[in-house]
Amino acid sequence: MGSRVPVKGQVKFDEVVVTFKREDDGSYTKQTKRVTRDRQTSAVKYYKKNNPIIEEGPYVAVMSGEDYDEIMSFEGMNGETVNMYFKKIEVEAIEE
Protein backbone atom coordinates (compact mmCIF):
# COMPACT_ATOMS: atom_id res chain seq x y z
CA MET A 1 0.00 0.00 0.00
CA GLY A 2 1.29 3.44 -0.89
CA SER A 3 1.27 6.53 1.25
CA ARG A 4 -1.54 9.02 0.94
CA VAL A 5 -0.95 12.50 -0.41
CA PRO A 6 -2.86 15.18 1.55
CA VAL A 7 -5.45 17.20 -0.32
CA LYS A 8 -4.21 20.73 -0.97
CA GLY A 9 -7.22 22.43 0.61
CA GLN A 10 -6.83 20.59 3.91
CA VAL A 11 -3.33 21.86 4.73
CA LYS A 12 -4.33 25.51 5.06
CA PHE A 13 -6.38 27.08 7.83
CA ASP A 14 -7.27 30.59 8.98
CA GLU A 15 -5.95 32.27 12.12
CA VAL A 16 -6.89 35.57 13.73
CA VAL A 17 -3.98 37.83 14.70
CA VAL A 18 -4.55 40.65 17.21
CA THR A 19 -1.91 43.34 17.77
CA PHE A 20 -1.79 46.74 19.48
CA LYS A 21 -0.06 49.55 17.59
CA ARG A 22 1.27 52.51 19.58
CA GLU A 23 0.27 55.89 18.17
CA ASP A 24 2.23 59.16 18.34
CA ASP A 25 -0.02 60.55 21.10
CA GLY A 26 0.75 57.55 23.38
CA SER A 27 -2.55 55.76 22.80
CA TYR A 28 -2.87 52.31 21.22
CA THR A 29 -4.94 51.01 18.32
CA LYS A 30 -6.12 47.40 18.31
CA GLN A 31 -5.58 45.74 14.92
CA THR A 32 -7.28 42.46 14.03
CA LYS A 33 -6.58 40.58 10.81
CA ARG A 34 -7.18 37.10 9.42
CA VAL A 35 -4.19 35.22 8.01
CA THR A 36 -3.85 31.79 6.41
CA ARG A 37 -1.31 29.27 7.73
CA ASP A 38 0.06 26.30 5.79
CA ARG A 39 0.21 23.32 8.17
CA GLN A 40 3.07 21.64 6.33
CA THR A 41 5.48 24.61 6.14
CA SER A 42 4.05 26.84 8.93
CA ALA A 43 4.19 29.73 6.45
CA VAL A 44 1.75 32.57 7.12
CA LYS A 45 0.15 34.57 4.29
CA TYR A 46 -2.07 37.65 4.52
CA TYR A 47 -4.53 37.97 1.66
CA LYS A 48 -5.52 41.62 1.20
CA LYS A 49 -8.46 41.06 -1.16
CA ASN A 50 -11.79 41.12 0.73
CA ASN A 51 -9.88 40.85 4.02
CA PRO A 52 -9.49 44.28 5.64
CA ILE A 53 -7.51 44.95 8.80
CA ILE A 54 -10.04 45.90 11.48
CA GLU A 55 -8.87 48.76 13.72
CA GLU A 56 -10.47 49.65 17.06
CA GLY A 57 -9.56 52.19 19.66
CA PRO A 58 -8.12 54.26 21.06
CA TYR A 59 -6.85 52.33 24.07
CA VAL A 60 -4.50 53.35 26.88
CA ALA A 61 -2.18 51.04 28.78
CA VAL A 62 -3.18 50.50 32.42
CA MET A 63 -1.57 48.72 35.37
CA SER A 64 -2.51 45.12 36.17
CA GLY A 65 -4.61 46.01 39.25
CA GLU A 66 -6.79 48.51 37.36
CA ASP A 67 -9.94 47.94 35.33
CA TYR A 68 -9.14 46.84 31.76
CA ASP A 69 -10.98 45.88 28.55
CA GLU A 70 -8.27 43.93 26.67
CA ILE A 71 -5.23 41.90 27.68
CA MET A 72 -2.25 40.95 25.51
CA SER A 73 0.26 38.27 26.53
CA PHE A 74 3.70 37.79 25.00
CA GLU A 75 7.08 36.29 25.82
CA GLY A 76 9.50 38.77 27.39
CA MET A 77 13.26 39.14 26.96
CA ASN A 78 14.07 36.50 29.60
CA GLY A 79 11.48 33.99 28.40
CA GLU A 80 8.84 34.91 30.98
CA THR A 81 5.22 35.62 30.04
CA VAL A 82 4.40 39.33 30.14
CA ASN A 83 0.86 40.74 30.18
CA MET A 84 -0.17 44.20 28.99
CA TYR A 85 -3.57 45.58 29.96
CA PHE A 86 -5.52 48.09 27.86
CA LYS A 87 -8.57 50.23 28.63
CA LYS A 88 -10.67 51.59 25.76
CA ILE A 89 -11.24 55.32 26.04
CA GLU A 90 -13.80 57.56 24.41
CA VAL A 91 -12.66 59.90 21.64
CA GLU A 92 -14.08 62.91 23.52
CA ALA A 93 -11.72 62.20 26.43
CA ILE A 94 -8.70 62.64 24.16
CA GLU A 95 -9.90 65.92 22.62
CA GLU A 96 -10.43 67.64 25.99
PDB file of N, CA and C in Angstrom, residues 26-74:
ATOM      1  N   GLY A  26       0.614  58.438  22.238  1.00  0.00           N
ATOM      2  CA  GLY A  26       0.749  57.547  23.384  1.00  0.00           C
ATOM      3  C   GLY A  26      -0.391  56.567  23.545  1.00  0.00           C
ATOM      4  N   SER A  27      -1.447  56.715  22.745  1.00  0.00           N
ATOM      5  CA  SER A  27      -2.551  55.758  22.804  1.00  0.00           C
ATOM      6  C   SER A  27      -2.221  54.553  21.926  1.00  0.00           C
ATOM      7  N   TYR A  28      -3.077  53.531  21.995  1.00  0.00           N
ATOM      8  CA  TYR A  28      -2.866  52.309  21.222  1.00  0.00           C
ATOM      9  C   TYR A  28      -4.085  52.037  20.358  1.00  0.00           C
ATOM     10  N   THR A  29      -3.868  51.435  19.204  1.00  0.00           N
ATOM     11  CA  THR A  29      -4.938  51.010  18.315  1.00  0.00           C
ATOM     12  C   THR A  29      -4.888  49.495  18.200  1.00  0.00           C
ATOM     13  N   LYS A  30      -6.034  48.851  18.433  1.00  0.00           N
ATOM     14  CA  LYS A  30      -6.120  47.395  18.310  1.00  0.00           C
ATOM     15  C   LYS A  30      -6.335  47.046  16.842  1.00  0.00           C
ATOM     16  N   GLN A  31      -5.468  46.178  16.300  1.00  0.00           N
ATOM     17  CA  GLN A  31      -5.579  45.745  14.920  1.00  0.00           C
ATOM     18  C   GLN A  31      -5.861  44.246  14.883  1.00  0.00           C
ATOM     19  N   THR A  32      -6.905  43.868  14.158  1.00  0.00           N
ATOM     20  CA  THR A  32      -7.282  42.462  14.027  1.00  0.00           C
ATOM     21  C   THR A  32      -7.276  42.114  12.548  1.00  0.00           C
ATOM     22  N   LYS A  33      -6.563  41.030  12.194  1.00  0.00           N
ATOM     23  CA  LYS A  33      -6.575  40.585  10.811  1.00  0.00           C
ATOM     24  C   LYS A  33      -6.583  39.066  10.750  1.00  0.00           C
ATOM     25  N   ARG A  34      -7.104  38.543   9.638  1.00  0.00           N
ATOM     26  CA  ARG A  34      -7.176  37.103   9.418  1.00  0.00           C
ATOM     27  C   ARG A  34      -6.060  36.705   8.460  1.00  0.00           C
ATOM     28  N   VAL A  35      -5.275  35.720   8.846  1.00  0.00           N
ATOM     29  CA  VAL A  35      -4.192  35.218   8.009  1.00  0.00           C
ATOM     30  C   VAL A  35      -4.415  33.730   7.760  1.00  0.00           C
ATOM     31  N   THR A  36      -3.756  33.207   6.745  1.00  0.00           N
ATOM     32  CA  THR A  36      -3.850  31.795   6.408  1.00  0.00           C
ATOM     33  C   THR A  36      -2.509  31.127   6.675  1.00  0.00           C
ATOM     34  N   ARG A  37      -2.533  30.014   7.405  1.00  0.00           N
ATOM     35  CA  ARG A  37      -1.308  29.272   7.726  1.00  0.00           C
ATOM     36  C   ARG A  37      -1.312  27.943   6.998  1.00  0.00           C
ATOM     37  N   ASP A  38      -0.154  27.591   6.428  1.00  0.00           N
ATOM     38  CA  ASP A  38       0.055  26.299   5.788  1.00  0.00           C
ATOM     39  C   ASP A  38       0.554  25.334   6.860  1.00  0.00           C
ATOM     40  N   ARG A  39      -0.161  24.261   7.115  1.00  0.00           N
ATOM     41  CA  ARG A  39       0.206  23.319   8.175  1.00  0.00           C
ATOM     42  C   ARG A  39       1.518  22.596   7.902  1.00  0.00           C
ATOM     43  N   GLN A  40       1.853  22.383   6.650  1.00  0.00           N
ATOM     44  CA  GLN A  40       3.069  21.644   6.330  1.00  0.00           C
ATOM     45  C   GLN A  40       4.321  22.489   6.507  1.00  0.00           C
ATOM     46  N   THR A  41       4.284  23.751   6.081  1.00  0.00           N
ATOM     47  CA  THR A  41       5.479  24.606   6.140  1.00  0.00           C
ATOM     48  C   THR A  41       5.424  25.639   7.259  1.00  0.00           C
ATOM     49  N   SER A  42       4.290  25.809   7.911  1.00  0.00           N
ATOM     50  CA  SER A  42       4.052  26.836   8.935  1.00  0.00           C
ATOM     51  C   SER A  42       4.157  28.251   8.385  1.00  0.00           C
ATOM     52  N   ALA A  43       4.136  28.404   7.072  1.00  0.00           N
ATOM     53  CA  ALA A  43       4.185  29.728   6.454  1.00  0.00           C
ATOM     54  C   ALA A  43       2.853  30.441   6.666  1.00  0.00           C
ATOM     55  N   VAL A  44       2.933  31.753   6.897  1.00  0.00           N
ATOM     56  CA  VAL A  44       1.746  32.574   7.122  1.00  0.00           C
ATOM     57  C   VAL A  44       1.609  33.549   5.962  1.00  0.00           C
ATOM     58  N   LYS A  45       0.398  33.680   5.417  1.00  0.00           N
ATOM     59  CA  LYS A  45       0.147  34.567   4.294  1.00  0.00           C
ATOM     60  C   LYS A  45      -1.064  35.421   4.610  1.00  0.00           C
ATOM     61  N   TYR A  46      -0.945  36.729   4.349  1.00  0.00           N
ATOM     62  CA  TYR A  46      -2.068  37.645   4.525  1.00  0.00           C
ATOM     63  C   TYR A  46      -2.616  37.990   3.147  1.00  0.00           C
ATOM     64  N   TYR A  47      -3.881  37.661   2.923  1.00  0.00           N
ATOM     65  CA  TYR A  47      -4.533  37.969   1.660  1.00  0.00           C
ATOM     66  C   TYR A  47      -5.296  39.278   1.821  1.00  0.00           C
ATOM     67  N   LYS A  48      -4.928  40.300   1.056  1.00  0.00           N
ATOM     68  CA  LYS A  48      -5.519  41.625   1.198  1.00  0.00           C
ATOM     69  C   LYS A  48      -6.917  41.721   0.588  1.00  0.00           C
ATOM     70  N   LYS A  49      -7.182  40.960  -0.459  1.00  0.00           N
ATOM     71  CA  LYS A  49      -8.463  41.064  -1.158  1.00  0.00           C
ATOM     72  C   LYS A  49      -9.605  40.572  -0.268  1.00  0.00           C
ATOM     73  N   ASN A  50     -10.599  41.421  -0.086  1.00  0.00           N
ATOM     74  CA  ASN A  50     -11.787  41.118   0.734  1.00  0.00           C
ATOM     75  C   ASN A  50     -11.429  40.695   2.151  1.00  0.00           C
ATOM     76  N   ASN A  51     -10.345  41.221   2.685  1.00  0.00           N
ATOM     77  CA  ASN A  51      -9.881  40.850   4.023  1.00  0.00           C
ATOM     78  C   ASN A  51      -9.255  42.077   4.694  1.00  0.00           C
ATOM     79  N   PRO A  52     -10.065  43.061   5.070  1.00  0.00           N
ATOM     80  CA  PRO A  52      -9.491  44.283   5.635  1.00  0.00           C
ATOM     81  C   PRO A  52      -8.955  44.077   7.047  1.00  0.00           C
ATOM     82  N   ILE A  53      -7.996  44.918   7.424  1.00  0.00           N
ATOM     83  CA  ILE A  53      -7.513  44.948   8.802  1.00  0.00           C
ATOM     84  C   ILE A  53      -8.518  45.781   9.597  1.00  0.00           C
ATOM     85  N   ILE A  54      -9.047  45.215  10.668  1.00  0.00           N
ATOM     86  CA  ILE A  54     -10.038  45.903  11.483  1.00  0.00           C
ATOM     87  C   ILE A  54      -9.310  46.634  12.607  1.00  0.00           C
ATOM     88  N   GLU A  55      -9.512  47.950  12.683  1.00  0.00           N
ATOM     89  CA  GLU A  55      -8.872  48.757  13.723  1.00  0.00           C
ATOM     90  C   GLU A  55      -9.926  49.256  14.698  1.00  0.00           C
ATOM     91  N   GLU A  56      -9.598  49.170  15.993  1.00  0.00           N
ATOM     92  CA  GLU A  56     -10.472  49.652  17.064  1.00  0.00           C
ATOM     93  C   GLU A  56      -9.640  50.496  18.004  1.00  0.00           C
ATOM     94  N   GLY A  57     -10.295  51.405  18.681  1.00  0.00           N
ATOM     95  CA  GLY A  57      -9.562  52.188  19.659  1.00  0.00           C
ATOM     96  C   GLY A  57     -10.110  53.585  19.748  1.00  0.00           C
ATOM     97  N   PRO A  58      -9.453  54.425  20.456  1.00  0.00           N
ATOM     98  CA  PRO A  58      -8.125  54.264  21.059  1.00  0.00           C
ATOM     99  C   PRO A  58      -8.174  53.558  22.420  1.00  0.00           C
ATOM    100  N   TYR A  59      -7.047  52.983  22.783  1.00  0.00           N
ATOM    101  CA  TYR A  59      -6.849  52.328  24.070  1.00  0.00           C
ATOM    102  C   TYR A  59      -5.672  53.001  24.776  1.00  0.00           C
ATOM    103  N   VAL A  60      -5.663  52.917  26.095  1.00  0.00           N
ATOM    104  CA  VAL A  60      -4.504  53.350  26.877  1.00  0.00           C
ATOM    105  C   VAL A  60      -4.031  52.166  27.711  1.00  0.00           C
ATOM    106  N   ALA A  61      -2.736  52.103  27.951  1.00  0.00           N
ATOM    107  CA  ALA A  61      -2.184  51.039  28.785  1.00  0.00           C
ATOM    108  C   ALA A  61      -2.479  51.346  30.244  1.00  0.00           C
ATOM    109  N   VAL A  62      -2.895  50.335  30.999  1.00  0.00           N
ATOM    110  CA  VAL A  62      -3.180  50.497  32.422  1.00  0.00           C
ATOM    111  C   VAL A  62      -2.392  49.455  33.204  1.00  0.00           C
ATOM    112  N   MET A  63      -2.280  49.660  34.504  1.00  0.00           N
ATOM    113  CA  MET A  63      -1.567  48.718  35.367  1.00  0.00           C
ATOM    114  C   MET A  63      -2.434  47.475  35.596  1.00  0.00           C
ATOM    115  N   SER A  64      -1.813  46.399  36.046  1.00  0.00           N
ATOM    116  CA  SER A  64      -2.514  45.120  36.167  1.00  0.00           C
ATOM    117  C   SER A  64      -3.638  45.144  37.204  1.00  0.00           C
ATOM    118  N   GLY A  65      -3.572  45.968  38.228  1.00  0.00           N
ATOM    119  CA  GLY A  65      -4.614  46.013  39.247  1.00  0.00           C
ATOM    120  C   GLY A  65      -5.819  46.847  38.864  1.00  0.00           C
ATOM    121  N   GLU A  66      -5.712  47.614  37.777  1.00  0.00           N
ATOM    122  CA  GLU A  66      -6.787  48.508  37.358  1.00  0.00           C
ATOM    123  C   GLU A  66      -7.784  47.788  36.452  1.00  0.00           C
ATOM    124  N   ASP A  67      -8.909  48.464  36.226  1.00  0.00           N
ATOM    125  CA  ASP A  67      -9.936  47.936  35.331  1.00  0.00           C
ATOM    126  C   ASP A  67      -9.416  47.977  33.893  1.00  0.00           C
ATOM    127  N   TYR A  68      -9.614  46.897  33.129  1.00  0.00           N
ATOM    128  CA  TYR A  68      -9.137  46.839  31.757  1.00  0.00           C
ATOM    129  C   TYR A  68     -10.175  46.182  30.863  1.00  0.00           C
ATOM    130  N   ASP A  69     -10.072  46.462  29.545  1.00  0.00           N
ATOM    131  CA  ASP A  69     -10.976  45.878  28.552  1.00  0.00           C
ATOM    132  C   ASP A  69     -10.299  44.772  27.742  1.00  0.00           C
ATOM    133  N   GLU A  70      -9.004  44.898  27.483  1.00  0.00           N
ATOM    134  CA  GLU A  70      -8.270  43.932  26.670  1.00  0.00           C
ATOM    135  C   GLU A  70      -6.973  43.563  27.374  1.00  0.00           C
ATOM    136  N   ILE A  71      -6.504  42.346  27.135  1.00  0.00           N
ATOM    137  CA  ILE A  71      -5.231  41.899  27.684  1.00  0.00           C
ATOM    138  C   ILE A  71      -4.426  41.267  26.548  1.00  0.00           C
ATOM    139  N   MET A  72      -3.131  41.542  26.513  1.00  0.00           N
ATOM    140  CA  MET A  72      -2.248  40.949  25.515  1.00  0.00           C
ATOM    141  C   MET A  72      -1.091  40.278  26.240  1.00  0.00           C
ATOM    142  N   SER A  73      -0.825  39.016  25.921  1.00  0.00           N
ATOM    143  CA  SER A  73       0.261  38.266  26.531  1.00  0.00           C
ATOM    144  C   SER A  73       1.332  38.000  25.481  1.00  0.00           C
ATOM    145  N   PHE A  74       2.586  38.094  25.900  1.00  0.00           N
ATOM    146  CA  PHE A  74       3.698  37.789  25.001  1.00  0.00           C
ATOM    147  C   PHE A  74       4.885  37.330  25.823  1.00  0.00           C
TER     148      PHE A  74
END
